[in-house]
Coordinates of C-alpha atoms in Angstrom, one line a residue:
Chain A
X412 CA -15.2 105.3 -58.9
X413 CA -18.6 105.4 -57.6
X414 CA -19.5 102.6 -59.9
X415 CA -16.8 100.4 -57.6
X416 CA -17.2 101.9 -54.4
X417 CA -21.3 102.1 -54.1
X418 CA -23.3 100.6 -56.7
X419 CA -21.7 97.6 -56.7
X420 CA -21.5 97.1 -53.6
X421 CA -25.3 98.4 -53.2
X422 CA -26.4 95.9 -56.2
X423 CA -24.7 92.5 -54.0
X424 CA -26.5 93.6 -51.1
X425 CA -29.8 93.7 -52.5
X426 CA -29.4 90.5 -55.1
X427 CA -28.5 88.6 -51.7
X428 CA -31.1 90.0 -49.7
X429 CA -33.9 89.0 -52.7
X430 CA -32.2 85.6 -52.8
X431 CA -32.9 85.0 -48.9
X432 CA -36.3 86.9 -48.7
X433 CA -37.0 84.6 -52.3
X434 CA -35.8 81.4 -50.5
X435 CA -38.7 81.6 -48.0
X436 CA -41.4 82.2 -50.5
X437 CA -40.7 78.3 -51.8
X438 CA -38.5 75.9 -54.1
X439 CA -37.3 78.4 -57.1
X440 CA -35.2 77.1 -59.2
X441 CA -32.1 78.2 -61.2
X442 CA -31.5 76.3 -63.6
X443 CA -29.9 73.3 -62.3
X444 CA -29.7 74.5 -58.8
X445 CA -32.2 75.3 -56.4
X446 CA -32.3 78.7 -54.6
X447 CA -32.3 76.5 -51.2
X448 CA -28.6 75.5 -52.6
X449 CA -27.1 78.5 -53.1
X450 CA -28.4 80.2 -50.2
X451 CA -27.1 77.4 -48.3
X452 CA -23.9 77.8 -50.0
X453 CA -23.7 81.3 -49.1
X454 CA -24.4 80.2 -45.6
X455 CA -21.3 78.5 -45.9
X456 CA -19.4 81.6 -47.0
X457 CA -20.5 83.4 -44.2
X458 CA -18.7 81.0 -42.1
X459 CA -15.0 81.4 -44.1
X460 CA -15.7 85.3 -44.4
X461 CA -16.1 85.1 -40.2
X462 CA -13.0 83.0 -39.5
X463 CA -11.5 84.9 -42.1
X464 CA -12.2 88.3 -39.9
X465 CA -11.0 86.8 -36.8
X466 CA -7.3 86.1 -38.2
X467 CA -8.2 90.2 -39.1
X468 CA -8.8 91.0 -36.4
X469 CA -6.1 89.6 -34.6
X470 CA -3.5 91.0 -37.2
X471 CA -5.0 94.7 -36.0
X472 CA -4.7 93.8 -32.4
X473 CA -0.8 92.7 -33.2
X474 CA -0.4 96.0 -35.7
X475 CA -1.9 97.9 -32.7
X476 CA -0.3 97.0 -30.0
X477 CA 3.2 96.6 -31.8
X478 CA 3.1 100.1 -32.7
X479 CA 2.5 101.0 -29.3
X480 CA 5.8 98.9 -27.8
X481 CA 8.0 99.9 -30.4
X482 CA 7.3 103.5 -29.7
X483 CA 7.6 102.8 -25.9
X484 CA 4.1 104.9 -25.5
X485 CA 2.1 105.1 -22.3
X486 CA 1.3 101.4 -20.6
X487 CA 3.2 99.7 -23.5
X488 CA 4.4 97.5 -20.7
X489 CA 0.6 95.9 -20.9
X490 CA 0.6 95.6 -24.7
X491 CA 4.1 93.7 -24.4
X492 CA 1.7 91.2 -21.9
X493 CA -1.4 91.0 -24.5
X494 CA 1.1 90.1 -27.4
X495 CA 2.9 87.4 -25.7
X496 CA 0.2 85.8 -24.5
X497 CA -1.6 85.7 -27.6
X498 CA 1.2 84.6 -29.6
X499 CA 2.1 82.1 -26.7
X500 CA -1.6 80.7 -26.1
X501 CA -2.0 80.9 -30.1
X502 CA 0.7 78.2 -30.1
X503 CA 0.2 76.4 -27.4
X504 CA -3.6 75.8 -28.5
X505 CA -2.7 75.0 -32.1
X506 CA -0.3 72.7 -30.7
X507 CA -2.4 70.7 -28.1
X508 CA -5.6 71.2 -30.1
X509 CA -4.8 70.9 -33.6
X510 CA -1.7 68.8 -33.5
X511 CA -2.7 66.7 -30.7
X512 CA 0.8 66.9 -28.8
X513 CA -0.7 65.3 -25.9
X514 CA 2.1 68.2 -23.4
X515 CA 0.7 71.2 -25.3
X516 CA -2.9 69.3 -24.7
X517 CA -2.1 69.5 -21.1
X518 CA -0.3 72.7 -21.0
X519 CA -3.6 74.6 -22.9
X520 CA -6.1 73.3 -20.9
X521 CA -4.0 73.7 -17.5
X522 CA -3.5 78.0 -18.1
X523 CA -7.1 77.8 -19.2
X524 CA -8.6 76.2 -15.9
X525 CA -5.8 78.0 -13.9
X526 CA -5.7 81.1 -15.0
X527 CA -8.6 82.2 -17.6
X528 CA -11.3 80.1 -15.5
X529 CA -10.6 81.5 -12.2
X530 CA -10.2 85.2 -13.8
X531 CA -13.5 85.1 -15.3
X532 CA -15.3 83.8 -12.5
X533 CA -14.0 86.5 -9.7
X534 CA -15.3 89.4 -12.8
X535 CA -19.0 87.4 -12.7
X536 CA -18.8 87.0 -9.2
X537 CA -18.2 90.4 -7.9
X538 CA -21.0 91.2 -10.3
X539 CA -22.6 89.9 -6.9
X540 CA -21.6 92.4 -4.9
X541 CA -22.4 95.0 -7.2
X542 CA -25.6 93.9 -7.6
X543 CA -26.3 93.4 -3.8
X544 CA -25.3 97.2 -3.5
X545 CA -27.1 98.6 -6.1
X546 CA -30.2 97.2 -5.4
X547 CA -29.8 98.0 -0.8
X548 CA -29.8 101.6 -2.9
X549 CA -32.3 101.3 -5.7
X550 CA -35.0 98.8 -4.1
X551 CA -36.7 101.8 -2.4
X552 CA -40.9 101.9 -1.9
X553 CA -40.8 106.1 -3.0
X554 CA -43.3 105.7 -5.2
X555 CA -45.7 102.5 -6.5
X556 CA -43.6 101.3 -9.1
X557 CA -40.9 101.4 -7.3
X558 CA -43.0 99.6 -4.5
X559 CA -44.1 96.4 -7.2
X560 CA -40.2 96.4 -8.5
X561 CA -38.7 95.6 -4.7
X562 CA -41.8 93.4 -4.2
X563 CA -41.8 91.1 -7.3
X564 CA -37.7 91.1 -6.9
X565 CA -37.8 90.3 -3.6
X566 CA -40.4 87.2 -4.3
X567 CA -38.1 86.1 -7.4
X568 CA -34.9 86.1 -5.3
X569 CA -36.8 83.9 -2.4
X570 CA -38.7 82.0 -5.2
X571 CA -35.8 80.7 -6.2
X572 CA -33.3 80.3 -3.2
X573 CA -33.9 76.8 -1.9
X574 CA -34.1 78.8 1.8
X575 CA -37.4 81.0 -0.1
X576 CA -39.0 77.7 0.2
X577 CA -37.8 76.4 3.3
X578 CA -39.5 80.0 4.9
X579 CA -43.0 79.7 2.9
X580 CA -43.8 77.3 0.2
X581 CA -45.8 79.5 -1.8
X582 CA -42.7 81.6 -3.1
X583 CA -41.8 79.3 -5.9
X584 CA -45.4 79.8 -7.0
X585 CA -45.4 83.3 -6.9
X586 CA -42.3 83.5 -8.7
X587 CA -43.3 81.0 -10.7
X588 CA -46.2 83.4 -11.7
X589 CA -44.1 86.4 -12.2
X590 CA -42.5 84.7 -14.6
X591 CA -45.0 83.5 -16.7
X592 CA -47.7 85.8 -16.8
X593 CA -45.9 89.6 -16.3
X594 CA -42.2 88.8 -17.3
X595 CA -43.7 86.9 -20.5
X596 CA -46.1 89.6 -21.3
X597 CA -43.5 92.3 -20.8
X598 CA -40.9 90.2 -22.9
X599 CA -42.9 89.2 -25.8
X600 CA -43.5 93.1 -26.8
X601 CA -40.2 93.8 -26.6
X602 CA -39.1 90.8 -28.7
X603 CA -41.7 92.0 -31.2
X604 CA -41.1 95.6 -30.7
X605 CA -37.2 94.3 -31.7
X606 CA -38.1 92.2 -34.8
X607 CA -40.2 94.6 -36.3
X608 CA -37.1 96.8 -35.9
X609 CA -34.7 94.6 -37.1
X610 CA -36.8 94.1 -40.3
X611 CA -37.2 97.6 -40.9
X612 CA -33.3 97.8 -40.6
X613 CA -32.9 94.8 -43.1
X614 CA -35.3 96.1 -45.3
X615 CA -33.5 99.6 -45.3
X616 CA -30.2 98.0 -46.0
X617 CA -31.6 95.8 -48.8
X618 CA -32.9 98.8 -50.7
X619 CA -30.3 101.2 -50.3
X620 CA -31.7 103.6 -48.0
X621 CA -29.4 102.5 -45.2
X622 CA -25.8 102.8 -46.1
X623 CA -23.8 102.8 -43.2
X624 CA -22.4 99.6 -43.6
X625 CA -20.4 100.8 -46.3
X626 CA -18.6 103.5 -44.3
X627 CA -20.2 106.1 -45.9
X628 CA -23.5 108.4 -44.7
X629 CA -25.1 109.5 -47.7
Chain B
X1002 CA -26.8 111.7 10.9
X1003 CA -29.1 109.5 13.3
X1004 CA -29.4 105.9 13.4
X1005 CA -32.3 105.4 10.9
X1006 CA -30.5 107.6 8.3
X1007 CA -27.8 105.9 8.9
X1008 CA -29.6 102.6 7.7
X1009 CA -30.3 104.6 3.9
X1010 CA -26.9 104.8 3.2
X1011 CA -24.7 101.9 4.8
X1012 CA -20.8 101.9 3.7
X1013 CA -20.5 99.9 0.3
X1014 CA -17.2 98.2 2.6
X1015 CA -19.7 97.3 5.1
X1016 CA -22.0 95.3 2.4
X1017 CA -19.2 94.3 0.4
X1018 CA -17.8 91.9 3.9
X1019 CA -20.6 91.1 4.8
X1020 CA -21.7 89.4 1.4
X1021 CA -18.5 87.7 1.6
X1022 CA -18.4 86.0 4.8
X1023 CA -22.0 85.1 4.1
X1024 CA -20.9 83.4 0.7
X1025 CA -17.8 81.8 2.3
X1026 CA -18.9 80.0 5.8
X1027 CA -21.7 77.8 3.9
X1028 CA -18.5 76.5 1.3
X1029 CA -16.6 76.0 4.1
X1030 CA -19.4 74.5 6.2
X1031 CA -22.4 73.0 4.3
X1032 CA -25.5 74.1 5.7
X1033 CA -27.8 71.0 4.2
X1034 CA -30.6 73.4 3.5
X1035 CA -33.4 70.9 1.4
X1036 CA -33.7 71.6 -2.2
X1037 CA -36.5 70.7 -4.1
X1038 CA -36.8 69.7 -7.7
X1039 CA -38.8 72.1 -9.6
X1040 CA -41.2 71.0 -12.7
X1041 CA -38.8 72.6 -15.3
X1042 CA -36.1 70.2 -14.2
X1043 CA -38.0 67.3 -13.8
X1044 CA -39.3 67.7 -17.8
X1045 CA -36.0 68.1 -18.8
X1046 CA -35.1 64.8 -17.3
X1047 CA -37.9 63.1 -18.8
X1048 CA -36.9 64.5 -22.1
X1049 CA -34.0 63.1 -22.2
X1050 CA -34.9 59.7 -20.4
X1051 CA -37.4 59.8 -23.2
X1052 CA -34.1 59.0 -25.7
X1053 CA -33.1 55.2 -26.8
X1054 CA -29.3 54.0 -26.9
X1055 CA -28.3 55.1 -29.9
X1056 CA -29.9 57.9 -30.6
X1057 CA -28.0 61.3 -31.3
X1058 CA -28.1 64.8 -29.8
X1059 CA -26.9 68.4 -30.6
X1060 CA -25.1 70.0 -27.8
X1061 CA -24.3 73.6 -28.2
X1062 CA -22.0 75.1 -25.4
X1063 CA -22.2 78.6 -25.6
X1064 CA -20.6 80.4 -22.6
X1065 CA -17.2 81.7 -21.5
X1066 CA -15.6 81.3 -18.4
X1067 CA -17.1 83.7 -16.6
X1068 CA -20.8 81.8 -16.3
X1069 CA -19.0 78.4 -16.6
X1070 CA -19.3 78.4 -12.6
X1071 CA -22.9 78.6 -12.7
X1072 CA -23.9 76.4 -15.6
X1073 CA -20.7 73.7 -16.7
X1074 CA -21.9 71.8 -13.9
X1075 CA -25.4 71.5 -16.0
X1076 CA -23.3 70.7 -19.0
X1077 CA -21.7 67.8 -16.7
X1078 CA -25.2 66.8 -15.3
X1079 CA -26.4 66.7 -18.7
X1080 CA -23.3 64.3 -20.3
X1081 CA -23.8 61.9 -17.7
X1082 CA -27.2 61.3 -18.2
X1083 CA -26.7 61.1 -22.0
X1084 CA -23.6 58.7 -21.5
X1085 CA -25.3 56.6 -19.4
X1086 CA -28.6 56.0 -22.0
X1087 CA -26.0 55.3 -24.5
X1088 CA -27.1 58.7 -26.3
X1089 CA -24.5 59.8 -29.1
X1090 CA -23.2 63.5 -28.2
X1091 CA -22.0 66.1 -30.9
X1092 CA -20.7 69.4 -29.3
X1093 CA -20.0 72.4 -30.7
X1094 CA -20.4 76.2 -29.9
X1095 CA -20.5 79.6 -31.6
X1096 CA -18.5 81.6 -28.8
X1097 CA -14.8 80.5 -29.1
X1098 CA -14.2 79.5 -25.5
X1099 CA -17.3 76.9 -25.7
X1100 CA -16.0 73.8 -26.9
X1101 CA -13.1 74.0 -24.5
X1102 CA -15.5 73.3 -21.9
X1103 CA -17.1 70.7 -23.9
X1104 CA -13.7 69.0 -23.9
X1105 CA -12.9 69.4 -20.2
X1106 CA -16.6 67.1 -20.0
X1107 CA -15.4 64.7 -22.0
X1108 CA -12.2 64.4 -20.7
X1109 CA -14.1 64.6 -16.8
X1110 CA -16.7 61.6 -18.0
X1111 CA -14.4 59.7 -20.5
X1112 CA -13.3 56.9 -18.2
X1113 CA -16.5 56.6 -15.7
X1114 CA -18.4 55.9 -19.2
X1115 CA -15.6 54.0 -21.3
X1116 CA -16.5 56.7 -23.9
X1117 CA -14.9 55.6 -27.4
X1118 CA -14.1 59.6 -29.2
X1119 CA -15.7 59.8 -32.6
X1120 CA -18.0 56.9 -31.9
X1121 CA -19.9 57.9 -28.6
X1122 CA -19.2 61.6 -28.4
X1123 CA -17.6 64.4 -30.8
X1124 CA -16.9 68.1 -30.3
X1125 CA -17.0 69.6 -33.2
X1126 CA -15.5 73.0 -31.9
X1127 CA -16.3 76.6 -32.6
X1128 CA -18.9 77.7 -35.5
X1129 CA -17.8 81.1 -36.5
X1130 CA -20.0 83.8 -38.0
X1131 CA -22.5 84.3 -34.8
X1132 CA -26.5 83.6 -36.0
X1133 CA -25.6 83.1 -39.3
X1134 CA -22.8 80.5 -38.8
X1135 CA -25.5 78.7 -36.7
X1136 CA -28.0 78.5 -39.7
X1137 CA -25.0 77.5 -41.9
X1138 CA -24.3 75.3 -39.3
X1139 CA -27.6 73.8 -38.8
X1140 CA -28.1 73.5 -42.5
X1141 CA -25.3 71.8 -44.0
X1142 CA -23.3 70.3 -40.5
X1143 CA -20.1 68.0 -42.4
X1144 CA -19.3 70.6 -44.4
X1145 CA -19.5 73.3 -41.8
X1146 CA -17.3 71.3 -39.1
X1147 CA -14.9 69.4 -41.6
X1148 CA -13.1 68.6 -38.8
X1149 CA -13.6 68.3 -35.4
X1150 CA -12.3 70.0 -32.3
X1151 CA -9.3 67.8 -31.6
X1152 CA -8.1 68.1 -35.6
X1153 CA -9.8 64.8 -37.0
X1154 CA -12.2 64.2 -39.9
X1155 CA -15.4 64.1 -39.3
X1156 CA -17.3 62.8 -42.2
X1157 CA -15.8 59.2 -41.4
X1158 CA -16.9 59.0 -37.3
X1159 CA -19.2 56.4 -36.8
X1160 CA -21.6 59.1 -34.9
X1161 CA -21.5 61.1 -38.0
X1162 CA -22.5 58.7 -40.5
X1163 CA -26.2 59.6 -42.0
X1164 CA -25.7 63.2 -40.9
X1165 CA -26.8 66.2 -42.7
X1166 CA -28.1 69.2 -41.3
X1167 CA -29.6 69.7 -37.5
X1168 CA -32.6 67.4 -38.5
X1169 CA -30.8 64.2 -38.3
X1170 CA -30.4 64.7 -34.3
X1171 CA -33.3 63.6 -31.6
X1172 CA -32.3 66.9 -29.9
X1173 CA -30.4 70.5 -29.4
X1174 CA -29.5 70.9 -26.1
X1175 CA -28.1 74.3 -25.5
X1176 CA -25.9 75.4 -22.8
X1177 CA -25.9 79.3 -21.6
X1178 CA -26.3 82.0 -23.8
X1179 CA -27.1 80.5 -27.3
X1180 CA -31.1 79.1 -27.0
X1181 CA -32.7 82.1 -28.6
X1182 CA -30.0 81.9 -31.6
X1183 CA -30.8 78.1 -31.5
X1184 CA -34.9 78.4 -31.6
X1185 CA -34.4 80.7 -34.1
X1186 CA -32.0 78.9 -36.4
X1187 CA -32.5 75.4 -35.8
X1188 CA -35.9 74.7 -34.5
X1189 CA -37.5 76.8 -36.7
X1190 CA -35.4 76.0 -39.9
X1191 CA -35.0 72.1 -39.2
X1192 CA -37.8 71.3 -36.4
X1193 CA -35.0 69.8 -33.7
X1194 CA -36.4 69.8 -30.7
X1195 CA -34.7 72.1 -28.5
X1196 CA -33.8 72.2 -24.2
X1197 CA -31.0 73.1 -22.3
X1198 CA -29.6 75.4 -19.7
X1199 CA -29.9 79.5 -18.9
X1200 CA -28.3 82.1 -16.7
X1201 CA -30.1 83.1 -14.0
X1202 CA -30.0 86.4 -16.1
X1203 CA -31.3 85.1 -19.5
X1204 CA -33.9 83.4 -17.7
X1205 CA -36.7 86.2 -17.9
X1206 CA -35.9 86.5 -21.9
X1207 CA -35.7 83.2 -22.8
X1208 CA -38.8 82.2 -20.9
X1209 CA -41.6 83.2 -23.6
X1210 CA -39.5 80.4 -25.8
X1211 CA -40.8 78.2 -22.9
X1212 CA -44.1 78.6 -22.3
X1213 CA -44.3 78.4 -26.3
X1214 CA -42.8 75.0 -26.4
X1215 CA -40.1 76.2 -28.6
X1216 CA -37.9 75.5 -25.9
X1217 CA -38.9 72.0 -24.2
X1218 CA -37.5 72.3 -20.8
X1219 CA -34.7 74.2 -19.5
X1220 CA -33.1 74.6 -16.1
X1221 CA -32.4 78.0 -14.8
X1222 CA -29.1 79.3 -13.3
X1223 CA -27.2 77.6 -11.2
X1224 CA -30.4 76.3 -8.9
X1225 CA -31.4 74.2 -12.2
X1226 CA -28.1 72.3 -12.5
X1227 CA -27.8 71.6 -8.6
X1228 CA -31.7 69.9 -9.4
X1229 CA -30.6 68.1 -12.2
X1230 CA -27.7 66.9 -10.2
X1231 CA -29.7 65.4 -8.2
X1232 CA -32.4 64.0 -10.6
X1233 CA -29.0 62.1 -12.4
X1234 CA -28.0 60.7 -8.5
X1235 CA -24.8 62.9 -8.7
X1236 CA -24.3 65.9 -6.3
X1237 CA -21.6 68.1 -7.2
X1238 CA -20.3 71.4 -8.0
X1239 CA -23.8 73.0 -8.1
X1240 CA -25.4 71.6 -5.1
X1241 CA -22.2 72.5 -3.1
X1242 CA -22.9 76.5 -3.6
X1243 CA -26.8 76.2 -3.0
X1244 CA -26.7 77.4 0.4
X1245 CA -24.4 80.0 -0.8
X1246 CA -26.6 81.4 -2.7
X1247 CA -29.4 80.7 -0.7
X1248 CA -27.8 82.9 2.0
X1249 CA -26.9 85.8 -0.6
X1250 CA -30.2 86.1 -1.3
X1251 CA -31.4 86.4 2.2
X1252 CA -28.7 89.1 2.8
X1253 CA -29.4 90.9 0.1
X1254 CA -33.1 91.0 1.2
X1255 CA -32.3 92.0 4.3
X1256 CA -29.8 94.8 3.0
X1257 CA -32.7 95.9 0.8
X1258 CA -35.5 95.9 4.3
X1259 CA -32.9 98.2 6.1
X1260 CA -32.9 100.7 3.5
X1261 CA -36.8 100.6 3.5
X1262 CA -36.7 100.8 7.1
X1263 CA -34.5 103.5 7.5
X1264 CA -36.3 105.4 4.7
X1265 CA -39.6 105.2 6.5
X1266 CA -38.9 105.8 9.5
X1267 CA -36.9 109.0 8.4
X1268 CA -39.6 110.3 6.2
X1269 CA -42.4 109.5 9.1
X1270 CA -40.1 111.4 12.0
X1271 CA -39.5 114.8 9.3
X1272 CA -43.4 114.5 8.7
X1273 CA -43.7 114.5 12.6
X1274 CA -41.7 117.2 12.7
X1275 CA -43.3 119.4 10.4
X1276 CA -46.2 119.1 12.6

């Protein structure tokens, strides 16, 4: 059993892992293939094995939210909405898209401008008032880092408002300045701080040490 | 409670109303305030004025409806200027709801530029598998998109003849959230020169990739596509809700100087006090 449900599973992870981490060394070759190739090819997989877990993961959301209108539980009124929506856009799209019938072509991108569009913008843009209300509460000079935070936001925020420039020409320049020289600084550790992480984790996962993915904590 | 503590802690109702009538009387009446054309938006331009007819460019729209307010107009901008050099435009995207906006641009530009589908512009539609469906994607680009957004093969366009992987483009431009995913998996694996178009938000990550020169040029938020608007001689969408957000910011700022204010002048009278 354990043959089946970890070391196979452990041996595929690591021969893929040694083909990609191979592949960047140079040009190997395989007999008639080239490492390039297959890695390439299991590029492509990676693509079938993704769609493929989008059509799975719509079949959970179905199994899900069946379950919950057949047994008439708690807000199965919503799940009746999500269902017939999905189904119905689901057709619509493969319809207008995939068929090309030039009224279902219409009809999907008329609900999405109309209805998905206009949802998803009013969820960004009260971001905006959240954001003006947090920061009238957070942007307080208490101490002195709290003092350079409310100094260099309030310089980006006029820095790049055309009316920041209309007051004082030099905030585009001092925001300009932020951004390259503290924000860069600042960002570059924490994208190096993150790859080094991420390669760790890979490298972890590659040799076995790291198991999680298999749904098991060993 | 006096009036200065009163400044610390203003009703959320109160900023919330105020936000919003500040937002809406500059949509309803345009304010004209001048906006200047930063150097970022001005290389991008260049970039792409840099192309010949003929030539063929990436474009990966990678954003949902929520940002599509603040960067489709970029995406717009962007097309036009392509279109009108006669520059060859694949789309595609790696969040679902990308390509959709791709075709809402093609159907918005397809008669202004007598664009010919499959010859002068393709959407290839949505790359699955996140990073690495990009790389895939990137590596091997028929074979990954058999078949383009709108059901046709796309092996026999004219704009896909000669095509192979991300190398036999002039250029990737990206659209919102997907630049990091592209310098990572297609400039670095194939060399294609990449620009494009942030979030406000990404901005402060993305702009190490800048100063680097993995990214050429890229306009930021909503403020780069109202500049690019007008570099292309086109005001729209974006320049419309410039002074929009050219007053939220001020109000903001001046939410933010109240509470300052108010904490000062509260601390410095209980200091008094104590005296």
């Amino acid at each position: 059993m354990t043959l089946w449900r970890r070391d196979i599973p452990l041996l595929i992870t690591f021969l893929t892992g040694i083909i990609y981490v191979l592949n960047n060394v140079g040009t190997i070759s395989i007999g008639s293939t080239t490492l390039g190739e297959l890695v390439q090819d299991l590029n492509v997989w990676v693509l079938i094995v993704a769609a493929f877990a989008m059509g799975v993961a719509s079949v959970n959301l179905l199994r899900l939210h069946g379950e919950k209108v057949q047994r008439r539980r708690e807000g199965w009124g919503y799940s009746l909405v999500l269902i017939a929506t999905m189904l119905g856009y689901m057709l619509i799209g493969a319809l207008g898209t995939t068929y090309q019938i030039p009224f279902f072509a219409d009809l999907t991108n008329l609900v999405y401008t109309n209805v998905q569009s206009p949802l998803g913008a009013t969820m960004w843009a009260m971001v905006g008032f959240f954001i003006c209300s947090s920061a009238y509460r957070a942007f307080r000079a208490r101490n002195v880092e709290g003092t350079i935070m409310l100094v260099a936001g309030i310089l980006v925020m006029l820095g790049n408002a055309p009316i920041g420039e209309s007051i004082w020409g030099g905030f585009p320049v001092l925001s300009k300045w932020l951004l390259d020289i503290p924000n860069t600084a600042g960002q570059r550790a924490i994208m190096i701080g993150a790859a080094i992480g991420a390669f760790t984790t890979a490298l972890r996962t590659v040799t076995g040490i790291d198991r999680r993915y298999m749904g098991t904590i060993e | 409670m006096n009036f200065w503590s009163k400044l610390q802690s203003i009703d959320v109702r109160i900023i919330y109303i105020t936000v919003f009538v500040t937002l809406a009387i500059p949509l309803l009446i345009p304010l004209g305030i001048p906006l200047t054309v930063a150097d970022n938006s001005v290389n991008m331009y260049t970039l792409i004025e840099d192309l010949q007819p003929g030539d063929r460019v990436l474009m990966s729209l990678d954003y949902t409806a929520l940002v599509a307010p603040e960067v489709h107009a970029g995406t717009v901008a962007i097309c036009r200027h392509l279109f009108e050099k006669g520059v060859g435009v694949a789309m595609f995207g790696y969040i679902p709801e990308g390509p959709m906006f791709g075709d809402m641009a093609i159907n918005q530009l397809a008669d202004e530029y007598d664009l010919v589908y499959g010859k002068d512009v393709v959407n290839l539609g949505f790359i699955p598998g996140s990073e690495s469906g990009v790389r895939a994607f990137g590596d091997n680009i028929l074979e990954s998109a058999p078949r383009c957004f709108r059901n046709q093969v796309t092996k026999d366009m004219p704009i896909m003849q000669g095509v192979r992987n991300a190398a036999d483009f002039k250029m990737l431009i990206g659209i919102g959230d997907g630049l990091q995913v592209m310098v990572q998996q297609i400039h670095t694996v194939h060399g294609t020169p990449i620009c494009g178009v942030s979030t406000a938000a990404g901005t402060t990550g993305l702009w190490p990739y800048v100063n680097s020169g993995q990214i050429k040029a890229m306009l930021s938020g909503l403020r780069g596509c109202a500049e690019y608007e007008m570099l292309v001689n086109k005001p729209s969408t974006a320049v419309a809700k410039m002074d929009g957000q050219s007053l939220g910011h001020l109000v903001i700022i001046l939410f933010i100087a109240a509470g300052n204010i108010g904490h000062f002048v509260t601390k410095k009278n209980k200091s008094e006090a104590k005296q």
